[in-house]
Short mmCIF file of C-alpha atoms in Angstrom, two decimals:
data_model
loop_
_atom_site.label_atom_id
_atom_site.label_comp_id
_atom_site.label_asym_id
_atom_site.label_seq_id
_atom_site.Cartn_x
_atom_site.Cartn_y
_atom_site.Cartn_z
CA MET A 1 147.64 -46.17 41.10
CA PRO A 2 148.55 -46.14 44.81
CA HIS A 3 149.84 -42.85 46.15
CA ASP A 4 153.61 -42.47 45.81
CA LEU A 5 154.78 -39.53 47.90
CA LEU A 6 157.79 -38.95 45.65
CA ASP A 7 155.47 -38.51 42.64
CA SER A 8 153.51 -35.90 44.57
CA ILE A 9 156.65 -34.05 45.61
CA ALA A 10 157.95 -34.10 42.01
CA LEU A 11 154.81 -32.33 40.83
CA LEU A 12 154.49 -29.98 43.81
CA GLY A 13 158.05 -28.83 43.26
CA ARG A 14 157.42 -27.93 39.61
CA THR A 15 154.09 -26.09 39.71
CA PRO A 16 155.29 -22.67 40.93
CA ALA A 17 158.01 -22.44 38.26
CA ALA A 18 155.64 -23.65 35.53
CA LEU A 19 153.02 -21.03 36.47
CA ASN A 20 155.74 -18.42 36.68
CA VAL A 21 156.91 -19.15 33.14
CA LEU A 22 153.36 -19.23 31.82
CA LEU A 23 151.99 -16.14 33.56
CA ARG A 24 154.67 -13.62 34.51
CA ASP A 25 154.38 -10.40 32.47
CA LEU A 26 151.59 -11.86 30.34
CA PRO A 27 149.20 -9.12 29.13
CA LYS A 28 146.58 -8.39 31.79
CA SER A 29 143.81 -9.29 29.38
CA TRP A 30 144.75 -12.93 30.16
CA THR A 31 145.34 -12.69 33.89
CA PHE A 32 142.99 -10.01 35.26
CA ARG A 33 139.73 -11.06 33.61
CA ASN A 34 137.33 -13.63 34.98
CA GLU A 35 134.57 -15.84 33.60
CA GLY A 36 131.73 -13.54 34.61
CA GLU A 37 130.03 -12.57 37.84
CA ASN A 38 131.51 -14.06 41.02
CA SER A 39 134.15 -16.02 39.17
CA TRP A 40 137.90 -15.81 39.62
CA THR A 41 140.70 -14.24 37.62
CA VAL A 42 144.07 -15.97 37.22
CA PHE A 43 145.36 -13.43 39.77
CA ASP A 44 142.72 -14.65 42.26
CA VAL A 45 143.76 -18.28 41.69
CA ILE A 46 147.42 -17.63 42.50
CA GLY A 47 146.36 -15.82 45.69
CA HIS A 48 144.23 -18.85 46.60
CA LEU A 49 147.20 -21.20 46.04
CA ASN A 50 149.27 -19.01 48.37
CA HIS A 51 146.60 -19.09 51.07
CA GLY A 52 146.63 -22.90 50.82
CA GLU A 53 150.39 -22.96 51.32
CA ARG A 54 150.02 -20.81 54.43
CA THR A 55 147.04 -22.42 56.11
CA ASP A 56 146.00 -25.71 54.53
CA TRP A 57 148.44 -28.44 53.57
CA LEU A 58 151.33 -28.48 56.02
CA PRO A 59 149.30 -27.15 58.96
CA ARG A 60 146.79 -29.98 58.41
CA ALA A 61 149.57 -32.56 58.10
CA ARG A 62 150.90 -31.34 61.46
CA ILE A 63 147.44 -31.67 63.04
CA ILE A 64 147.21 -35.29 61.84
CA LEU A 65 150.68 -36.11 63.16
CA GLU A 66 150.14 -34.38 66.52
CA HIS A 67 146.45 -34.93 67.24
CA GLY A 68 145.15 -37.66 64.90
CA GLU A 69 141.37 -37.66 64.70
CA THR A 70 140.88 -35.85 67.99
CA LYS A 71 141.31 -32.35 66.53
CA PRO A 72 139.42 -31.54 63.32
CA PHE A 73 141.18 -29.29 60.79
CA GLU A 74 140.33 -25.61 60.63
CA ARG A 75 137.95 -24.85 57.78
CA PHE A 76 139.69 -23.48 54.70
CA ASP A 77 138.77 -19.91 53.74
CA ARG A 78 138.18 -20.00 49.99
CA PHE A 79 137.91 -16.22 49.79
CA ALA A 80 140.92 -15.18 51.87
CA GLN A 81 142.90 -14.18 48.78
CA LYS A 82 140.56 -11.25 48.13
CA ARG A 83 142.00 -9.73 51.30
CA GLU A 84 145.55 -11.11 51.20
CA SER A 85 146.28 -10.22 47.56
CA GLN A 86 145.17 -6.60 47.84
CA GLY A 87 147.74 -4.13 46.53
CA LYS A 88 150.04 -6.88 45.24
CA THR A 89 151.10 -7.53 41.67
CA LEU A 90 150.82 -10.91 39.96
CA GLY A 91 154.63 -11.04 39.96
CA GLN A 92 154.66 -10.67 43.74
CA LEU A 93 152.08 -13.45 44.14
CA LEU A 94 154.13 -15.75 41.91
CA ASP A 95 157.25 -15.01 43.96
CA GLU A 96 155.34 -15.74 47.17
CA PHE A 97 154.03 -19.01 45.75
CA ALA A 98 157.56 -20.17 44.84
CA GLN A 99 158.88 -19.19 48.27
CA LEU A 100 156.05 -20.70 50.33
CA ARG A 101 156.02 -23.94 48.32
CA SER A 102 159.76 -24.33 48.63
CA GLU A 103 159.62 -23.84 52.41
CA ASN A 104 156.73 -26.27 52.75
CA LEU A 105 158.43 -28.98 50.70
CA GLU A 106 161.55 -28.54 52.80
CA GLU A 107 159.50 -29.05 55.94
CA LEU A 108 157.76 -32.06 54.38
CA ARG A 109 161.15 -33.65 53.67
CA ARG A 110 162.24 -32.96 57.25
CA LEU A 111 159.22 -34.89 58.50
CA ASN A 112 160.76 -37.94 56.78
CA LEU A 113 157.39 -39.65 56.53
CA GLN A 114 157.29 -43.45 56.39
CA SER A 115 154.51 -45.69 55.05
CA LYS A 116 152.97 -46.11 58.49
CA ASP A 117 152.86 -42.31 58.94
CA LEU A 118 150.98 -41.93 55.65
CA GLU A 119 148.26 -44.22 56.99
CA ARG A 120 147.63 -41.97 60.00
CA ARG A 121 144.17 -40.52 60.17
CA GLY A 122 142.81 -37.06 60.79
CA LYS A 123 139.40 -35.42 60.80
CA HIS A 124 138.21 -33.09 58.06
CA PRO A 125 135.41 -30.75 59.22
CA VAL A 126 133.19 -31.72 56.25
CA LEU A 127 134.59 -34.95 54.78
CA GLY A 128 135.17 -36.78 58.05
CA VAL A 129 138.03 -39.24 58.45
CA VAL A 130 140.89 -38.84 55.98
CA THR A 131 144.48 -40.14 55.88
CA LEU A 132 147.73 -38.22 55.70
CA SER A 133 148.36 -39.95 52.37
CA GLU A 134 145.07 -38.61 50.99
CA LEU A 135 145.86 -35.11 52.25
CA LEU A 136 149.25 -35.04 50.53
CA ALA A 137 147.90 -36.53 47.28
CA THR A 138 145.20 -33.84 47.35
CA TRP A 139 147.83 -31.14 47.73
CA ALA A 140 149.27 -32.23 44.34
CA ALA A 141 145.86 -32.75 42.71
CA HIS A 142 144.81 -29.30 43.96
CA ASP A 143 147.61 -27.79 41.83
CA LEU A 144 146.15 -29.67 38.86
CA THR A 145 142.59 -28.55 39.50
CA HIS A 146 143.76 -24.95 39.45
CA LEU A 147 145.89 -25.44 36.35
CA HIS A 148 142.71 -26.81 34.79
CA GLN A 149 140.83 -23.72 35.98
CA ILE A 150 143.53 -21.28 34.81
CA SER A 151 143.52 -22.73 31.28
CA ARG A 152 139.73 -22.43 31.25
CA ILE A 153 139.65 -18.81 32.53
CA MET A 154 142.19 -17.81 29.88
CA ALA A 155 140.41 -19.65 27.06
CA TYR A 156 137.16 -17.93 28.06
CA GLN A 157 138.70 -14.60 27.04
CA TYR A 158 139.00 -15.95 23.47
CA ARG A 159 135.54 -17.50 23.22
CA GLU A 160 134.56 -15.05 20.48
CA ALA A 161 137.98 -14.54 18.92
CA VAL A 162 138.21 -18.19 17.78
CA GLY A 163 134.98 -17.96 15.76
CA PRO A 164 133.65 -21.34 14.56
CA TRP A 165 136.66 -23.24 15.99
CA THR A 166 135.01 -23.06 19.40
CA LYS A 167 133.31 -26.30 18.38
CA PHE A 168 136.63 -28.19 18.36
CA LEU A 169 138.12 -26.68 21.53
CA GLY A 170 137.10 -28.75 24.55
CA VAL A 171 138.15 -26.10 27.05
CA MET A 172 135.54 -23.69 25.62
CA HIS A 173 132.81 -26.10 26.68
CA CYS A 174 134.06 -26.54 30.25
CA GLY A 175 131.84 -24.62 32.64
CA GLY A 176 133.86 -25.85 35.61
CA HIS A 177 132.93 -28.81 37.72
CA SER A 178 132.76 -27.25 41.15
CA ALA A 179 132.85 -23.85 42.77
CA PRO A 180 136.29 -22.44 41.99
CA MET B 1 137.35 -9.17 23.91
CA PRO B 2 138.44 -8.57 20.30
CA HIS B 3 141.44 -10.57 19.16
CA ASP B 4 144.75 -8.84 19.86
CA LEU B 5 147.53 -10.59 17.95
CA LEU B 6 150.15 -9.46 20.48
CA ASP B 7 148.19 -11.19 23.27
CA SER B 8 148.18 -14.41 21.25
CA ILE B 9 151.90 -14.19 20.54
CA ALA B 10 152.63 -13.53 24.23
CA LEU B 11 150.88 -16.76 25.19
CA LEU B 12 152.18 -18.83 22.26
CA GLY B 13 155.72 -17.84 23.16
CA ARG B 14 155.36 -19.03 26.77
CA THR B 15 153.62 -22.40 26.41
CA PRO B 16 156.62 -24.56 25.40
CA ALA B 17 158.75 -23.33 28.30
CA ALA B 18 155.89 -23.69 30.77
CA LEU B 19 155.23 -27.29 29.68
CA ASN B 20 158.95 -27.97 29.78
CA VAL B 21 159.20 -26.81 33.40
CA LEU B 22 156.09 -28.74 34.39
CA LEU B 23 156.81 -32.02 32.62
CA ARG B 24 160.52 -32.63 31.99
CA ASP B 25 161.86 -35.53 34.08
CA LEU B 26 158.55 -35.89 35.90
CA PRO B 27 157.97 -39.53 36.97
CA LYS B 28 156.44 -41.52 34.09
CA SER B 29 153.42 -42.34 36.23
CA TRP B 30 152.28 -38.79 35.45
CA THR B 31 153.22 -38.55 31.78
CA PHE B 32 152.87 -42.05 30.28
CA ARG B 33 149.45 -43.02 31.61
CA ASN B 34 146.16 -42.17 29.95
CA GLU B 35 142.52 -41.87 31.03
CA GLY B 36 141.54 -45.33 29.83
CA GLU B 37 140.94 -46.97 26.48
CA ASN B 38 141.64 -44.84 23.40
CA SER B 39 142.59 -41.79 25.43
CA TRP B 40 145.86 -39.91 25.31
CA THR B 41 148.85 -39.70 27.62
CA VAL B 42 150.66 -36.43 28.26
CA PHE B 43 153.36 -37.77 25.92
CA ASP B 44 150.73 -38.13 23.17
CA VAL B 45 149.53 -34.55 23.72
CA ILE B 46 153.01 -33.06 23.26
CA GLY B 47 153.40 -35.06 20.04
CA HIS B 48 150.06 -33.67 18.86
CA LEU B 49 151.17 -30.10 19.61
CA ASN B 50 154.30 -30.72 17.54
CA HIS B 51 152.28 -32.05 14.61
CA GLY B 52 150.18 -28.87 14.75
CA GLU B 53 153.31 -26.73 14.60
CA ARG B 54 154.46 -28.65 11.52
CA THR B 55 151.25 -28.90 9.55
CA ASP B 56 148.44 -26.76 10.94
CA TRP B 57 148.88 -23.16 12.03
CA LEU B 58 151.47 -21.47 9.86
CA PRO B 59 150.78 -23.62 6.78
CA ARG B 60 147.10 -22.66 7.02
CA ALA B 61 147.96 -18.98 7.51
CA ARG B 62 150.03 -19.17 4.32
CA ILE B 63 147.11 -20.77 2.43
CA ILE B 64 144.83 -17.90 3.51
CA LEU B 65 147.37 -15.28 2.47
CA GLU B 66 148.16 -16.92 -0.87
CA HIS B 67 144.86 -18.46 -1.92
CA GLY B 68 142.08 -17.00 0.23
CA GLU B 69 138.91 -19.07 0.07
CA THR B 70 139.80 -20.75 -3.21
CA LYS B 71 141.94 -23.47 -1.63
CA PRO B 72 140.56 -25.29 1.44
CA PHE B 73 143.02 -26.25 4.18
CA GLU B 74 144.35 -29.80 4.36
CA ARG B 75 142.52 -31.83 6.99
CA PHE B 76 144.45 -32.11 10.26
CA ASP B 77 145.56 -35.62 11.22
CA ARG B 78 144.67 -35.98 14.90
CA PHE B 79 146.53 -39.27 15.19
CA ALA B 80 149.79 -38.42 13.41
CA GLN B 81 151.71 -38.27 16.69
CA LYS B 82 151.32 -42.02 17.20
CA ARG B 83 153.64 -42.39 14.21
CA GLU B 84 155.82 -39.31 14.61
CA SER B 85 156.59 -39.73 18.32
CA GLN B 86 157.68 -43.36 18.04
CA GLY B 87 161.05 -44.01 19.63
CA LYS B 88 161.33 -40.51 21.05
CA THR B 89 161.55 -39.48 24.68
CA LEU B 90 159.30 -36.87 26.28
CA GLY B 91 162.38 -34.65 26.62
CA GLN B 92 162.95 -34.84 22.87
CA LEU B 93 159.32 -33.93 22.15
CA LEU B 94 159.55 -30.94 24.51
CA ASP B 95 162.73 -29.80 22.77
CA GLU B 96 161.03 -30.15 19.37
CA PHE B 97 158.03 -28.16 20.59
CA ALA B 98 160.22 -25.29 21.77
CA GLN B 99 162.19 -25.28 18.51
CA LEU B 100 159.17 -25.52 16.16
CA ARG B 101 157.18 -22.90 18.06
CA SER B 102 160.09 -20.50 18.08
CA GLU B 103 160.60 -20.88 14.32
CA ASN B 104 156.89 -20.45 13.65
CA LEU B 105 156.63 -17.30 15.78
CA GLU B 106 159.64 -15.89 13.99
CA GLU B 107 157.94 -16.52 10.66
CA LEU B 108 154.70 -15.01 11.97
CA ARG B 109 156.58 -11.83 12.93
CA ARG B 110 158.19 -11.70 9.49
CA LEU B 111 154.72 -11.72 7.92
CA ASN B 112 154.17 -8.38 9.69
CA LEU B 113 150.40 -8.81 9.59
CA GLN B 114 148.20 -5.71 9.63
CA SER B 115 144.55 -5.40 10.66
CA LYS B 116 143.34 -5.80 7.09
CA ASP B 117 145.38 -9.03 6.72
CA LEU B 118 143.75 -10.46 9.83
CA GLU B 119 140.36 -10.01 8.19
CA ARG B 120 141.33 -12.14 5.21
CA ARG B 121 139.27 -15.26 4.76
CA GLY B 122 140.09 -18.89 4.10
CA LYS B 123 138.17 -22.13 3.85
CA HIS B 124 138.23 -24.81 6.52
CA PRO B 125 137.29 -28.27 5.17
CA VAL B 126 134.66 -28.75 7.91
CA LEU B 127 133.93 -25.32 9.42
CA GLY B 128 133.67 -23.38 6.16
CA VAL B 129 134.74 -19.76 5.96
CA VAL B 130 137.11 -18.59 8.69
CA THR B 131 139.35 -15.54 9.07
CA LEU B 132 143.10 -15.35 9.59
CA SER B 133 142.37 -13.64 12.91
CA GLU B 134 140.25 -16.63 14.03
CA LEU B 135 142.96 -19.07 12.94
CA LEU B 136 145.66 -17.31 14.97
CA ALA B 137 143.42 -16.90 18.04
CA THR B 138 142.66 -20.62 17.80
CA TRP B 139 146.37 -21.41 17.73
CA ALA B 140 146.65 -19.81 21.20
CA ALA B 141 143.40 -21.30 22.50
CA HIS B 142 144.54 -24.72 21.27
CA ASP B 143 147.50 -24.49 23.68
CA LEU B 144 144.99 -23.81 26.46
CA THR B 145 142.70 -26.69 25.53
CA HIS B 146 145.68 -29.05 25.77
CA LEU B 147 146.88 -27.54 29.04
CA HIS B 148 143.35 -28.20 30.28
CA GLN B 149 143.60 -31.78 29.01
CA ILE B 150 147.08 -32.37 30.47
CA SER B 151 145.96 -31.25 33.95
CA ARG B 152 142.97 -33.61 33.65
CA ILE B 153 145.02 -36.62 32.47
CA MET B 154 147.44 -36.13 35.36
CA ALA B 155 144.69 -35.64 37.95
CA TYR B 156 143.03 -38.85 36.72
CA GLN B 157 146.06 -40.81 37.96
CA TYR B 158 145.24 -39.62 41.50
CA ARG B 159 141.49 -40.24 41.40
CA GLU B 160 141.78 -42.88 44.11
CA ALA B 161 144.76 -41.47 45.98
CA VAL B 162 142.84 -38.33 47.04
CA GLY B 163 140.10 -40.35 48.78
CA PRO B 164 137.03 -38.30 49.74
CA TRP B 165 138.61 -35.02 48.55
CA THR B 166 137.66 -35.99 45.00
CA LYS B 167 134.36 -34.24 45.77
CA PHE B 168 136.08 -30.84 46.05
CA LEU B 169 138.42 -31.19 43.07
CA GLY B 170 136.71 -29.95 39.91
CA VAL B 171 139.27 -31.51 37.59
CA MET B 172 138.31 -34.99 38.85
CA HIS B 173 134.81 -34.46 37.48
CA CYS B 174 135.92 -33.32 34.02
CA GLY B 175 135.36 -36.06 31.50
CA GLY B 176 136.62 -33.85 28.69
CA HIS B 177 134.40 -31.84 26.42
CA SER B 178 135.41 -33.15 23.03
CA ALA B 179 137.48 -35.91 21.53
CA PRO B 180 141.06 -35.29 22.68
#
C-alpha cells in the first residue's frame, strides 16, 4: 500500500479523542502501573506522545523542507516526558495531546504538500536518508505502536486475574518488540 | 493485582466508544485490509467482539451462577462473525457493539455480584475449572487483546510506507501471539 497522506491525517486526527475516551478518569490501577522495572505506565506514554508533537514530527518536516539532507534532525529524547509530565494529571496530558495534535495537523494542512514534496529527502541521525513521506507515515504508525503498547501495559495488570484464560489472550504473551 | 470488578466495568464501559472514535468513517484502507491469508480485518474484529457480547460473557456468567461446574460452557465460535457481519457496514457493527455492551453491563449491575459470587466456579470446555472472577476479568482483557490486534492490523498496512523507521516501531515486529 503506497502512502496516502489523507489516510495518515484521518488516523492522526482521531487518536487523541480515542485515547481520551478510553483513558480519561479510568481507575489509576490501569493507567499508573507499568510492566515492571524501567517500563512505562500509560501516563508515561501520553507524555511521550506529547513530546513527539512538540519536537519530532512537524519540526522534522520543516527541516526536510528547509534544509533537505544538509541538516540532520535533532535526536529525539525518549525520556523527556519524565521531566515534562511532572505534577500534571493524566487529564491534563490528554488535553495537551488533543491541542498539540490539532495545531500540528492545521500546520500540516497549511503546508499544502504535493506529491513532489513528499519525495523530498532529509537526514535522520541514526537511520540516514529518509523521505518526507516516510516521516509522515511514521507519525501515524507511531500512534499505532503506542496504542499497541498501551493495550499491553493495561493487560499486564490482569495477568493473574484472568487465570487460565491467559493462554488464549495474545496480548498477555507480548513482551514488546522494542524499547518502549 | 487482585481482580477489582469496578476496574473491569470501567474499562468495559469505555471500549465501544473508544473504538467508535478511532474507527468510524476511517478510510477503508485501514479497516478492510488484513495481515495476509486467513487473517482478520478490523471489520472482522468488531464482528467478533459483537459475537462475544451475544454468546460468551454474560451467558457464561449465567451458567456459572445457575449450574456451577455441572454444566460446561458452550464452545465459542471464533468464526461466527464471517456469517453475522455479512452485508453490514463498519458503522453498523460499531453501533451494535455499543448497544450490546451497554445492555450487558446493565445486566451485570443488576446481578449485584458480591465477593463470594465472584469465587463461584464453572467449567470451561477446554480450560477446565474457572471462577466467575476470572471470566469477568477476561472479558475486560479480551477487549485489550483485540485493541492490541487492531493496532497491529492497521500498522501492517504501513509496513512499507514508513521506510527505515520500521526498525523503531515495535508494532511492526509483532506477528501476533495467538490465533486471532
